[in-house]
PDB file of C-alpha atoms in Angstrom:
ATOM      1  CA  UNK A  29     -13.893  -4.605  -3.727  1.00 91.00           C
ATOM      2  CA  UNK A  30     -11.657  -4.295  -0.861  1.00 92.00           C
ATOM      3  CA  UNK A  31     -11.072  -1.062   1.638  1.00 96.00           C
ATOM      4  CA  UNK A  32      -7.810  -0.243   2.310  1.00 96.00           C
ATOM      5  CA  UNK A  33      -5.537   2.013   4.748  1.00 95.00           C
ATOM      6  CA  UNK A  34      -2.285   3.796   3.269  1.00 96.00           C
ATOM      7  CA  UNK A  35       0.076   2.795   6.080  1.00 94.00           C
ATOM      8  CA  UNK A  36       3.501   4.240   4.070  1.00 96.00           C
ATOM      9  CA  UNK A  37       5.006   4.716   0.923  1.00 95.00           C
ATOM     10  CA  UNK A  38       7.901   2.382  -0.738  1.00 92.00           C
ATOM     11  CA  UNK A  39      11.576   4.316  -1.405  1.00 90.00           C
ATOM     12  CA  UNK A  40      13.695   2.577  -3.386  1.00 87.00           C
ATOM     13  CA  UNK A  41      17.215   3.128  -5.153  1.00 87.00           C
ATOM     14  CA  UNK A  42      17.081   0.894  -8.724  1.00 87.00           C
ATOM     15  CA  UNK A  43      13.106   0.792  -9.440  1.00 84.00           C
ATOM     16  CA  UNK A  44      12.197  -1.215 -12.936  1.00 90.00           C
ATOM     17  CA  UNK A  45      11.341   1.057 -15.882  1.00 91.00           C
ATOM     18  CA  UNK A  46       8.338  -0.011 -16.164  1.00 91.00           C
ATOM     19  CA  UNK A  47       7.619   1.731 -12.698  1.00 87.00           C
ATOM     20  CA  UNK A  48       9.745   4.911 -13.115  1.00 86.00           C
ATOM     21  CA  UNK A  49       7.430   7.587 -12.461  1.00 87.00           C
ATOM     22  CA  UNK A  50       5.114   6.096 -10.229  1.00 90.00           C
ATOM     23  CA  UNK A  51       4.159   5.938  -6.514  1.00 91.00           C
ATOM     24  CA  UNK A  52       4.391   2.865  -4.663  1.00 92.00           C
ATOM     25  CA  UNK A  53       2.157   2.432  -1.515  1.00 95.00           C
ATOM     26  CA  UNK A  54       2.126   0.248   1.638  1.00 95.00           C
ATOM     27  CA  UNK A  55      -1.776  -0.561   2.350  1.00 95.00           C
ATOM     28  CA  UNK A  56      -3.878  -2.621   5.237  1.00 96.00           C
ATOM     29  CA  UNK A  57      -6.762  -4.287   4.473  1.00 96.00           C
ATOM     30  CA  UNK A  58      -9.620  -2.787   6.951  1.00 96.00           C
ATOM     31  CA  UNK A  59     -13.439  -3.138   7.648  1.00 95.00           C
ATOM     32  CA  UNK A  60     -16.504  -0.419   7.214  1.00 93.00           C
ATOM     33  CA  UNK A  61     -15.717   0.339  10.731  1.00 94.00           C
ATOM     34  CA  UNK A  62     -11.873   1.127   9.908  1.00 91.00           C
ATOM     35  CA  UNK A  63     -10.510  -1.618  11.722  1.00 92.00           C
ATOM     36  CA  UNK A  64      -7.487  -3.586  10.555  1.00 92.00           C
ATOM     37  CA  UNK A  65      -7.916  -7.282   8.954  1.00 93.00           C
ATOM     38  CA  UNK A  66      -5.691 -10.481   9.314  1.00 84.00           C
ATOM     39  CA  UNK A  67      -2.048 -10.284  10.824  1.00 79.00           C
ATOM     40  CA  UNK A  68       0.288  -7.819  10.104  1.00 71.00           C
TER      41      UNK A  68
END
C-alpha cells in the first residue's frame, strides 16, 4: 500500500467517456512522517 498527498485536481476540456463523471487527482507519494518521496 502506498500513502499519498492530494497536491491538485486535473481540469480538462474533452475528457473520455469512460471518465465523464469522475474526479481526477494530482497525488505525491509521502512517508509515515508526511514527507515527500522521489523527485517531483
Amino acid at each position: 500500500m502506498l500513502i499519498a498527498r492530494v497536491v491538485g485536481d486535473v481540469v480538462a476540456t474533452i475528457k473520455d467517456d469512460k471518465i465523464v463523471g469522475r474526479k481526477l487527482l494530482i497525488v505525491r507519494e509521502v512517508t509515515t512522517e508526511n514527507e515527500i518521496v522521489g523527485k517531483p
